[in-house]
Amino acid sequence: LCGTIDSFLLWRLTGGKVHATDATNASRTMLFDIHTQKWDLDLADIWDVPLSMLPEVRDSSADYGETVRELFGREIPIRGIAGDQHAATVGQACFEPGMVKSTYGTGAFLVMNTGKVALQSDHRLLLTIAYRLDGVPTYALEGSIFAAGSTIQWLRDELGILPDAASSEALARDAVASDVYLVPAFTGLGAPYWDSAARAAIFGITRDTGPAQFARAALEAVAYQTRDLLEAMRSDGSQPTDLRVDGGMVVNDWLMQALADNLGLTVHRPVVTETTAFGAACLAGLGIGWFSGLDDITTRWHEERSFQPQLHGASRELRYQGWLDAVRRVRG
């Protein structure tokens, strides 16, 4: 047998009784047809993987059996499985087309619900399954940012200009707006560029440039990269309505305001920022009957704070054009 890590864990938890996965994890194997919702024979032949080895594909909220009694002292029902960003999409209650969530950690992942429409991107975004319930998939567009929190770690660990990651917020507040751009292509650029040959660079340094400007430029790079993804989604014909954020970086109020200013969208930070775990719990709750439906999950999503755009539109565009010019210079 073979499968993804969730199918391995499920096999062990059920004592070898259940070999299954959900549609979101199956969609990341390059063996699953997300349109027909079946393992694809042609793809399996290309990779020389016998279909008999692959797990049964079920809904993201479904009956996956029970844990064996000796593990936890009782049998515990397993009723939800989902991939990382898919579970976060559920945890953010992004159930309507146009709703967008973005998770900011070492990297960043932006997912927009496109509903029942499997929107094929012409701007190098990933078409994926957001979740599947009652046999019906909900699709999404996804974009990946390689460097977000890792850029702050670089300032802290390699350059030594930050005592800790949290201090980047205070430094950014002290920095006056400047034409310093940091393009964090340490391992290339992710979506929508997909340029593995690009390398990081800093532009616009003067004698007045110091730690504060570096910290501000690093945080602004997160906002600019997020806009790159949203612009790609708009070009594909979607209209993002607002942005719900989660992950370790969202405690930074300055970054959240920079996101709102540079995107021209309201940014919503929930009370529960560990939305991947929350989403997995919600899927299990659906499966066990604790939640009656997605509306029930929506009522349990609570906003801690929202950030409204404050930057003038002309200033926003001028700054973004500077970013695009900086990206052009580092492209491989």
Tab-separated table of N, CA and C in Angstrom, residues 105-252:
chain	number	residue	atom	x	y	z
A	105	GLY	N	3.294	31.998	7.583
A	105	GLY	CA	4.272	31.356	8.446
A	105	GLY	C	5.644	31.559	7.848
A	106	THR	N	6.444	30.505	7.780
A	106	THR	CA	7.745	30.593	7.114
A	106	THR	C	7.558	31.048	5.676
A	107	GLY	N	6.597	30.436	4.989
A	107	GLY	CA	6.133	30.911	3.687
A	107	GLY	C	4.707	31.406	3.854
A	108	ALA	N	4.017	31.587	2.752
A	108	ALA	CA	2.621	32.023	2.840
A	108	ALA	C	1.818	31.345	1.740
A	109	PHE	N	0.536	31.084	2.032
A	109	PHE	CA	-0.318	30.353	1.098
A	109	PHE	C	-1.675	31.040	1.025
A	110	LEU	N	-2.015	31.487	-0.166
A	110	LEU	CA	-3.257	32.207	-0.405
A	110	LEU	C	-4.220	31.279	-1.141
A	111	VAL	N	-5.412	31.105	-0.611
A	111	VAL	CA	-6.409	30.220	-1.216
A	111	VAL	C	-7.710	30.991	-1.377
A	112	MET	N	-8.258	30.976	-2.597
A	112	MET	CA	-9.539	31.628	-2.857
A	112	MET	C	-10.568	30.604	-3.310
A	113	ASN	N	-11.700	30.601	-2.647
A	113	ASN	CA	-12.809	29.716	-2.983
A	113	ASN	C	-13.394	30.129	-4.338
A	114	THR	N	-13.502	29.170	-5.265
A	114	THR	CA	-14.151	29.439	-6.559
A	114	THR	C	-15.442	28.643	-6.708
A	115	GLY	N	-15.901	28.049	-5.617
A	115	GLY	CA	-17.175	27.348	-5.646
A	115	GLY	C	-17.128	26.061	-6.444
A	116	LYS	N	-18.178	25.807	-7.186
A	116	LYS	CA	-18.268	24.577	-7.980
A	116	LYS	C	-17.553	24.712	-9.315
A	117	VAL	N	-16.988	25.889	-9.578
A	117	VAL	CA	-16.289	26.146	-10.840
A	117	VAL	C	-14.817	25.798	-10.684
A	118	ALA	N	-14.348	24.849	-11.495
A	118	ALA	CA	-12.925	24.494	-11.506
A	118	ALA	C	-12.218	25.462	-12.444
A	119	LEU	N	-11.850	26.621	-11.911
A	119	LEU	CA	-11.299	27.701	-12.714
A	119	LEU	C	-9.839	27.423	-13.048
A	120	GLN	N	-9.566	27.185	-14.319
A	120	GLN	CA	-8.199	26.930	-14.761
A	120	GLN	C	-7.451	28.254	-14.867
A	121	SER	N	-6.378	28.398	-14.118
A	121	SER	CA	-5.641	29.655	-14.099
A	121	SER	C	-4.787	29.817	-15.347
A	122	ASP	N	-4.837	31.018	-15.924
A	122	ASP	CA	-3.942	31.392	-17.018
A	122	ASP	C	-2.757	32.199	-16.504
A	123	HIS	N	-2.667	32.341	-15.194
A	123	HIS	CA	-1.612	33.174	-14.603
A	123	HIS	C	-0.831	32.409	-13.546
A	124	ARG	N	-0.671	31.122	-13.783
A	124	ARG	CA	0.266	30.269	-13.066
A	124	ARG	C	-0.094	30.078	-11.593
A	125	LEU	N	-1.387	30.039	-11.318
A	125	LEU	CA	-1.870	29.655	-10.000
A	125	LEU	C	-2.300	28.191	-10.040
A	126	LEU	N	-2.421	27.596	-8.869
A	126	LEU	CA	-2.788	26.186	-8.779
A	126	LEU	C	-4.296	26.032	-8.625
A	127	LEU	N	-4.893	25.248	-9.503
A	127	LEU	CA	-6.288	24.835	-9.318
A	127	LEU	C	-6.296	23.654	-8.360
A	128	THR	N	-7.065	23.760	-7.317
A	128	THR	CA	-7.063	22.711	-6.300
A	128	THR	C	-8.480	22.492	-5.774
A	129	ILE	N	-8.618	21.518	-4.910
A	129	ILE	CA	-9.882	21.272	-4.213
A	129	ILE	C	-9.792	21.925	-2.841
A	130	ALA	N	-10.746	22.787	-2.529
A	130	ALA	CA	-10.764	23.411	-1.207
A	130	ALA	C	-11.216	22.391	-0.157
A	131	TYR	N	-12.281	21.664	-0.468
A	131	TYR	CA	-12.810	20.601	0.395
A	131	TYR	C	-13.861	19.849	-0.411
A	132	ARG	N	-14.225	18.658	0.040
A	132	ARG	CA	-15.290	17.898	-0.613
A	132	ARG	C	-16.253	17.385	0.430
A	133	LEU	N	-17.531	17.668	0.229
A	133	LEU	CA	-18.584	17.239	1.144
A	133	LEU	C	-19.721	16.610	0.343
A	134	ASP	N	-20.266	15.526	0.856
A	134	ASP	CA	-21.377	14.828	0.192
A	134	ASP	C	-21.038	14.498	-1.266
A	135	GLY	N	-19.771	14.192	-1.515
A	135	GLY	CA	-19.345	13.810	-2.853
A	135	GLY	C	-19.155	14.958	-3.820
A	136	VAL	N	-19.409	16.193	-3.381
A	136	VAL	CA	-19.324	17.366	-4.258
A	136	VAL	C	-18.097	18.197	-3.892
A	137	PRO	N	-17.162	18.362	-4.822
A	137	PRO	CA	-15.976	19.159	-4.521
A	137	PRO	C	-16.244	20.657	-4.626
A	138	THR	N	-15.633	21.416	-3.738
A	138	THR	CA	-15.566	22.871	-3.854
A	138	THR	C	-14.138	23.204	-4.265
A	139	TYR	N	-13.996	23.969	-5.344
A	139	TYR	CA	-12.679	24.226	-5.907
A	139	TYR	C	-12.102	25.542	-5.390
A	140	ALA	N	-10.808	25.716	-5.652
A	140	ALA	CA	-10.124	26.929	-5.212
A	140	ALA	C	-8.924	27.189	-6.099
A	141	LEU	N	-8.479	28.443	-6.103
A	141	LEU	CA	-7.197	28.814	-6.680
A	141	LEU	C	-6.229	29.057	-5.535
A	142	GLU	N	-5.000	28.588	-5.693
A	142	GLU	CA	-4.008	28.728	-4.636
A	142	GLU	C	-2.708	29.294	-5.189
A	143	GLY	N	-2.096	30.171	-4.410
A	143	GLY	CA	-0.777	30.697	-4.748
A	143	GLY	C	0.150	30.555	-3.558
A	144	SER	N	1.403	30.222	-3.826
A	144	SER	CA	2.381	29.980	-2.761
A	144	SER	C	3.478	31.031	-2.786
A	145	ILE	N	3.796	31.571	-1.610
A	145	ILE	CA	4.911	32.501	-1.420
A	145	ILE	C	6.001	31.747	-0.672
A	146	PHE	N	7.190	31.699	-1.245
A	146	PHE	CA	8.256	30.904	-0.645
A	146	PHE	C	8.786	31.515	0.653
A	147	ALA	N	8.912	32.840	0.704
A	147	ALA	CA	9.567	33.493	1.856
A	147	ALA	C	8.663	34.560	2.450
A	148	ALA	N	8.241	34.340	3.673
A	148	ALA	CA	7.468	35.336	4.422
A	148	ALA	C	8.144	35.498	5.791
A	149	GLY	N	7.765	34.638	6.742
A	149	GLY	CA	8.417	34.689	8.047
A	149	GLY	C	9.895	34.349	7.986
A	150	SER	N	10.297	33.563	6.983
A	150	SER	CA	11.710	33.205	6.854
A	150	SER	C	12.574	34.421	6.541
A	151	THR	N	11.977	35.461	5.944
A	151	THR	CA	12.728	36.693	5.685
A	151	THR	C	13.061	37.397	6.995
A	152	ILE	N	12.100	37.400	7.912
A	152	ILE	CA	12.354	37.980	9.233
A	152	ILE	C	13.391	37.149	9.981
A	153	GLN	N	13.314	35.841	9.842
A	153	GLN	CA	14.330	34.974	10.466
A	153	GLN	C	15.720	35.282	9.918
A	154	TRP	N	15.814	35.573	8.640
A	154	TRP	CA	17.094	35.911	8.015
A	154	TRP	C	17.663	37.200	8.610
A	155	LEU	N	16.794	38.197	8.785
A	155	LEU	CA	17.248	39.442	9.408
A	155	LEU	C	17.741	39.198	10.832
A	156	ARG	N	17.074	38.296	11.526
A	156	ARG	CA	17.427	38.001	12.919
A	156	ARG	C	18.668	37.125	13.030
A	157	ASP	N	18.701	36.032	12.282
A	157	ASP	CA	19.734	35.010	12.480
A	157	ASP	C	20.999	35.246	11.658
A	158	GLU	N	20.839	35.708	10.425
A	158	GLU	CA	21.999	35.858	9.548
A	158	GLU	C	22.597	37.269	9.607
A	159	LEU	N	21.744	38.288	9.615
A	159	LEU	CA	22.261	39.653	9.662
A	159	LEU	C	22.415	40.169	11.087
A	160	GLY	N	21.639	39.598	12.004
A	160	GLY	CA	21.749	40.005	13.403
A	160	GLY	C	21.230	41.390	13.696
A	161	ILE	N	20.314	41.896	12.886
A	161	ILE	CA	19.798	43.247	13.126
A	161	ILE	C	18.465	43.241	13.880
A	162	LEU	N	17.953	42.038	14.189
A	162	LEU	CA	16.749	41.913	15.007
A	162	LEU	C	17.054	41.012	16.200
A	163	PRO	N	16.732	41.449	17.417
A	163	PRO	CA	16.917	40.566	18.569
A	163	PRO	C	15.945	39.399	18.566
A	164	ASP	N	14.738	39.631	18.014
A	164	ASP	CA	13.724	38.589	17.886
A	164	ASP	C	12.752	39.006	16.793
A	165	ALA	N	11.942	38.058	16.359
A	165	ALA	CA	11.033	38.326	15.243
A	165	ALA	C	10.013	39.407	15.593
A	166	ALA	N	9.556	39.436	16.845
A	166	ALA	CA	8.518	40.390	17.241
A	166	ALA	C	8.985	41.835	17.124
A	167	SER	N	10.289	42.074	17.256
A	167	SER	CA	10.804	43.443	17.217
A	167	SER	C	10.706	44.064	15.832
A	168	SER	N	10.427	43.247	14.811
A	168	SER	CA	10.290	43.805	13.463
A	168	SER	C	9.134	44.791	13.385
A	169	GLU	N	8.093	44.590	14.182
A	169	GLU	CA	6.946	45.492	14.146
A	169	GLU	C	7.326	46.881	14.643
A	170	ALA	N	8.002	46.957	15.790
A	170	ALA	CA	8.399	48.259	16.330
A	170	ALA	C	9.371	48.972	15.402
A	171	LEU	N	10.305	48.219	14.818
A	171	LEU	CA	11.273	48.824	13.894
A	171	LEU	C	10.571	49.370	12.655
A	172	ALA	N	9.620	48.604	12.124
A	172	ALA	CA	8.910	49.051	10.927
A	172	ALA	C	8.116	50.319	11.201
A	173	ARG	N	7.557	50.430	12.393
A	173	ARG	CA	6.807	51.634	12.756
A	173	ARG	C	7.719	52.852	12.793
A	174	ASP	N	8.965	52.659	13.202
A	174	ASP	CA	9.911	53.774	13.319
A	174	ASP	C	10.466	54.212	11.969
A	175	ALA	N	10.348	53.338	10.961
A	175	ALA	CA	10.954	53.634	9.656
A	175	ALA	C	10.036	54.507	8.830
A	176	VAL	N	10.618	55.585	8.297
A	176	VAL	CA	9.843	56.400	7.378
A	176	VAL	C	9.743	55.679	6.039
A	177	ALA	N	8.634	55.909	5.327
A	177	ALA	CA	8.473	55.273	4.019
A	177	ALA	C	9.634	55.661	3.116
A	178	SER	N	10.196	54.679	2.438
A	178	SER	CA	11.349	54.927	1.576
A	178	SER	C	11.225	54.074	0.324
A	179	ASP	N	12.198	54.206	-0.557
A	179	ASP	CA	12.195	53.409	-1.779
A	179	ASP	C	13.081	52.181	-1.647
A	180	VAL	N	13.183	51.642	-0.435
A	180	VAL	CA	13.945	50.423	-0.211
A	180	VAL	C	13.026	49.221	-0.450
A	181	TYR	N	13.444	48.340	-1.355
A	181	TYR	CA	12.683	47.137	-1.662
A	181	TYR	C	13.566	45.921	-1.412
A	182	LEU	N	13.021	44.968	-0.666
A	182	LEU	CA	13.705	43.702	-0.430
A	182	LEU	C	12.904	42.615	-1.148
A	183	VAL	N	13.522	41.973	-2.120
A	183	VAL	CA	12.882	40.865	-2.823
A	183	VAL	C	13.467	39.569	-2.251
A	184	PRO	N	12.702	38.853	-1.422
A	184	PRO	CA	13.255	37.701	-0.689
A	184	PRO	C	13.274	36.411	-1.502
A	185	ALA	N	13.942	36.452	-2.642
A	185	ALA	CA	13.998	35.262	-3.506
A	185	ALA	C	15.181	34.386	-3.111
A	186	PHE	N	15.248	34.028	-1.832
A	186	PHE	CA	16.378	33.239	-1.331
A	186	PHE	C	16.453	31.876	-2.010
A	187	THR	N	15.289	31.306	-2.303
A	187	THR	CA	15.223	30.011	-2.991
A	187	THR	C	14.411	30.133	-4.278
A	188	GLY	N	14.460	31.316	-4.884
A	188	GLY	CA	13.660	31.578	-6.065
A	188	GLY	C	12.346	32.243	-5.688
A	189	LEU	N	11.510	32.456	-6.683
A	189	LEU	CA	10.201	33.080	-6.483
A	189	LEU	C	9.094	32.075	-6.748
A	190	GLY	N	8.079	32.074	-5.892
A	190	GLY	CA	6.928	31.205	-6.067
A	190	GLY	C	5.919	31.813	-7.019
A	191	ALA	N	4.651	31.514	-6.792
A	191	ALA	CA	3.597	32.024	-7.666
A	191	ALA	C	3.529	33.549	-7.582
A	192	PRO	N	3.182	34.217	-8.687
A	192	PRO	CA	2.873	33.647	-9.997
A	192	PRO	C	4.084	33.561	-10.936
A	193	TYR	N	5.305	33.761	-10.371
A	193	TYR	CA	6.504	33.809	-11.223
A	193	TYR	C	7.090	32.422	-11.478
A	194	TRP	N	7.150	31.591	-10.444
A	194	TRP	CA	7.751	30.267	-10.528
A	194	TRP	C	9.129	30.344	-11.195
A	195	ASP	N	9.982	31.133	-10.590
A	195	ASP	CA	11.323	31.371	-11.128
A	195	ASP	C	12.345	30.853	-10.124
A	196	SER	N	12.836	29.648	-10.361
A	196	SER	CA	13.789	29.041	-9.429
A	196	SER	C	15.169	29.664	-9.531
A	197	ALA	N	15.428	30.384	-10.618
A	197	ALA	CA	16.753	30.993	-10.804
A	197	ALA	C	16.846	32.387	-10.191
A	198	ALA	N	15.731	32.975	-9.787
A	198	ALA	CA	15.763	34.302	-9.159
A	198	ALA	C	16.489	34.224	-7.823
A	199	ARG	N	17.156	35.308	-7.469
A	199	ARG	CA	17.847	35.375	-6.181
A	199	ARG	C	17.533	36.680	-5.472
A	200	ALA	N	17.622	36.650	-4.157
A	200	ALA	CA	17.227	37.789	-3.327
A	200	ALA	C	18.117	39.000	-3.587
A	201	ALA	N	17.543	40.175	-3.393
A	201	ALA	CA	18.293	41.421	-3.545
A	201	ALA	C	17.576	42.529	-2.782
A	202	ILE	N	18.333	43.572	-2.462
A	202	ILE	CA	17.777	44.765	-1.822
A	202	ILE	C	18.125	45.949	-2.701
A	203	PHE	N	17.118	46.785	-2.993
A	203	PHE	CA	17.321	47.945	-3.852
A	203	PHE	C	16.977	49.228	-3.096
A	204	GLY	N	17.639	50.303	-3.470
A	204	GLY	CA	17.314	51.621	-2.922
A	204	GLY	C	18.037	51.976	-1.645
A	205	ILE	N	19.137	51.289	-1.315
A	205	ILE	CA	19.873	51.570	-0.084
A	205	ILE	C	20.604	52.904	-0.200
A	206	THR	N	20.496	53.726	0.849
A	206	THR	CA	21.252	54.973	0.956
A	206	THR	C	21.976	54.984	2.298
A	207	ARG	N	22.673	56.097	2.579
A	207	ARG	CA	23.369	56.217	3.862
A	207	ARG	C	22.390	56.253	5.034
A	208	ASP	N	21.137	56.557	4.754
A	208	ASP	CA	20.121	56.625	5.815
A	208	ASP	C	19.460	55.281	6.078
A	209	THR	N	19.799	54.277	5.283
A	209	THR	CA	19.181	52.959	5.433
A	209	THR	C	19.812	52.215	6.604
A	210	GLY	N	18.940	51.735	7.502
A	210	GLY	CA	19.417	50.992	8.669
A	210	GLY	C	18.477	49.859	8.999
A	211	PRO	N	18.594	49.293	10.192
A	211	PRO	CA	17.748	48.157	10.585
A	211	PRO	C	16.258	48.420	10.429
A	212	ALA	N	15.812	49.632	10.734
A	212	ALA	CA	14.376	49.927	10.644
A	212	ALA	C	13.888	49.799	9.208
A	213	GLN	N	14.669	50.326	8.265
A	213	GLN	CA	14.274	50.245	6.852
A	213	GLN	C	14.307	48.802	6.349
A	214	PHE	N	15.287	48.028	6.832
A	214	PHE	CA	15.355	46.623	6.435
A	214	PHE	C	14.119	45.876	6.946
A	215	ALA	N	13.748	46.122	8.192
A	215	ALA	CA	12.587	45.442	8.766
A	215	ALA	C	11.316	45.821	8.022
A	216	ARG	N	11.174	47.109	7.725
A	216	ARG	CA	9.986	47.555	7.002
A	216	ARG	C	9.933	46.934	5.607
A	217	ALA	N	11.067	46.925	4.908
A	217	ALA	CA	11.093	46.367	3.562
A	217	ALA	C	10.776	44.876	3.567
A	218	ALA	N	11.241	44.169	4.603
A	218	ALA	CA	10.968	42.733	4.699
A	218	ALA	C	9.475	42.475	4.891
A	219	LEU	N	8.828	43.274	5.723
A	219	LEU	CA	7.394	43.092	5.950
A	219	LEU	C	6.590	43.549	4.740
A	220	GLU	N	7.027	44.638	4.116
A	220	GLU	CA	6.317	45.086	2.920
A	220	GLU	C	6.408	44.050	1.803
A	221	ALA	N	7.518	43.317	1.750
A	221	ALA	CA	7.658	42.281	0.726
A	221	ALA	C	6.568	41.223	0.847
A	222	VAL	N	6.148	40.935	2.069
A	222	VAL	CA	5.060	39.977	2.283
A	222	VAL	C	3.769	40.529	1.675
A	223	ALA	N	3.516	41.821	1.901
A	223	ALA	CA	2.309	42.443	1.352
A	223	ALA	C	2.356	42.493	-0.170
A	224	TYR	N	3.507	42.849	-0.729
A	224	TYR	CA	3.624	42.921	-2.189
A	224	TYR	C	3.440	41.552	-2.835
A	225	GLN	N	4.030	40.527	-2.243
A	225	GLN	CA	3.888	39.179	-2.798
A	225	GLN	C	2.438	38.709	-2.728
A	226	THR	N	1.744	39.103	-1.654
A	226	THR	CA	0.326	38.772	-1.546
A	226	THR	C	-0.460	39.453	-2.654
A	227	ARG	N	-0.112	40.718	-2.935
A	227	ARG	CA	-0.815	41.412	-4.024
A	227	ARG	C	-0.524	40.749	-5.363
A	228	ASP	N	0.713	40.278	-5.574
A	228	ASP	CA	1.021	39.550	-6.808
A	228	ASP	C	0.014	38.426	-7.037
A	229	LEU	N	-0.277	37.690	-5.968
A	229	LEU	CA	-1.201	36.563	-6.080
A	229	LEU	C	-2.629	37.034	-6.334
A	230	LEU	N	-3.050	38.086	-5.638
A	230	LEU	CA	-4.405	38.596	-5.828
A	230	LEU	C	-4.584	39.166	-7.236
A	231	GLU	N	-3.551	39.826	-7.757
A	231	GLU	CA	-3.636	40.344	-9.124
A	231	GLU	C	-3.770	39.204	-10.122
A	232	ALA	N	-3.058	38.101	-9.873
A	232	ALA	CA	-3.176	36.935	-10.747
A	232	ALA	C	-4.593	36.375	-10.687
A	233	MET	N	-5.181	36.324	-9.490
A	233	MET	CA	-6.540	35.824	-9.344
A	233	MET	C	-7.530	36.730	-10.071
A	234	ARG	N	-7.330	38.031	-9.951
A	234	ARG	CA	-8.211	38.957	-10.664
A	234	ARG	C	-8.082	38.773	-12.171
A	235	SER	N	-6.858	38.579	-12.653
A	235	SER	CA	-6.633	38.394	-14.086
A	235	SER	C	-7.270	37.110	-14.590
A	236	ASP	N	-7.444	36.145	-13.694
A	236	ASP	CA	-8.103	34.889	-14.062
A	236	ASP	C	-9.619	35.016	-14.042
A	237	GLY	N	-10.124	36.202	-13.712
A	237	GLY	CA	-11.560	36.433	-13.748
A	237	GLY	C	-12.259	36.356	-12.418
A	238	SER	N	-11.506	36.240	-11.331
A	238	SER	CA	-12.116	36.189	-10.003
A	238	SER	C	-12.060	37.559	-9.343
A	239	GLN	N	-12.943	37.765	-8.410
A	239	GLN	CA	-12.980	39.025	-7.694
A	239	GLN	C	-12.909	38.773	-6.190
A	240	PRO	N	-11.706	38.782	-5.619
A	240	PRO	CA	-11.580	38.595	-4.168
A	240	PRO	C	-12.380	39.658	-3.418
A	241	THR	N	-13.103	39.237	-2.404
A	241	THR	CA	-13.965	40.167	-1.674
A	241	THR	C	-13.281	40.747	-0.450
A	242	ASP	N	-12.563	39.925	0.287
A	242	ASP	CA	-11.806	40.388	1.445
A	242	ASP	C	-10.780	39.315	1.769
A	243	LEU	N	-9.976	39.542	2.790
A	243	LEU	CA	-8.894	38.611	3.104
A	243	LEU	C	-8.952	38.231	4.576
A	244	ARG	N	-8.995	36.934	4.839
A	244	ARG	CA	-8.914	36.426	6.198
A	244	ARG	C	-7.523	35.827	6.406
A	245	VAL	N	-6.879	36.208	7.488
A	245	VAL	CA	-5.472	35.850	7.682
A	245	VAL	C	-5.303	34.965	8.912
A	246	ASP	N	-4.240	34.159	8.876
A	246	ASP	CA	-3.899	33.321	10.022
A	246	ASP	C	-2.427	32.982	9.941
A	247	GLY	N	-1.924	32.301	10.956
A	247	GLY	CA	-0.513	31.947	11.010
A	247	GLY	C	0.256	32.825	11.975
A	248	GLY	N	1.501	32.469	12.198
A	248	GLY	CA	2.307	33.124	13.221
A	248	GLY	C	2.558	34.596	12.996
A	249	MET	N	2.604	35.048	11.735
A	249	MET	CA	2.945	36.438	11.450
A	249	MET	C	1.796	37.408	11.682
A	250	VAL	N	0.572	36.914	11.797
A	250	VAL	CA	-0.568	37.836	11.820
A	250	VAL	C	-0.729	38.574	13.145
A	251	VAL	N	0.081	38.236	14.144
A	251	VAL	CA	0.058	39.012	15.388
A	251	VAL	C	0.714	40.371	15.178
A	252	ASN	N	1.403	40.563	14.065
A	252	ASN	CA	2.080	41.814	13.748
A	252	ASN	C	1.069	42.797	13.164
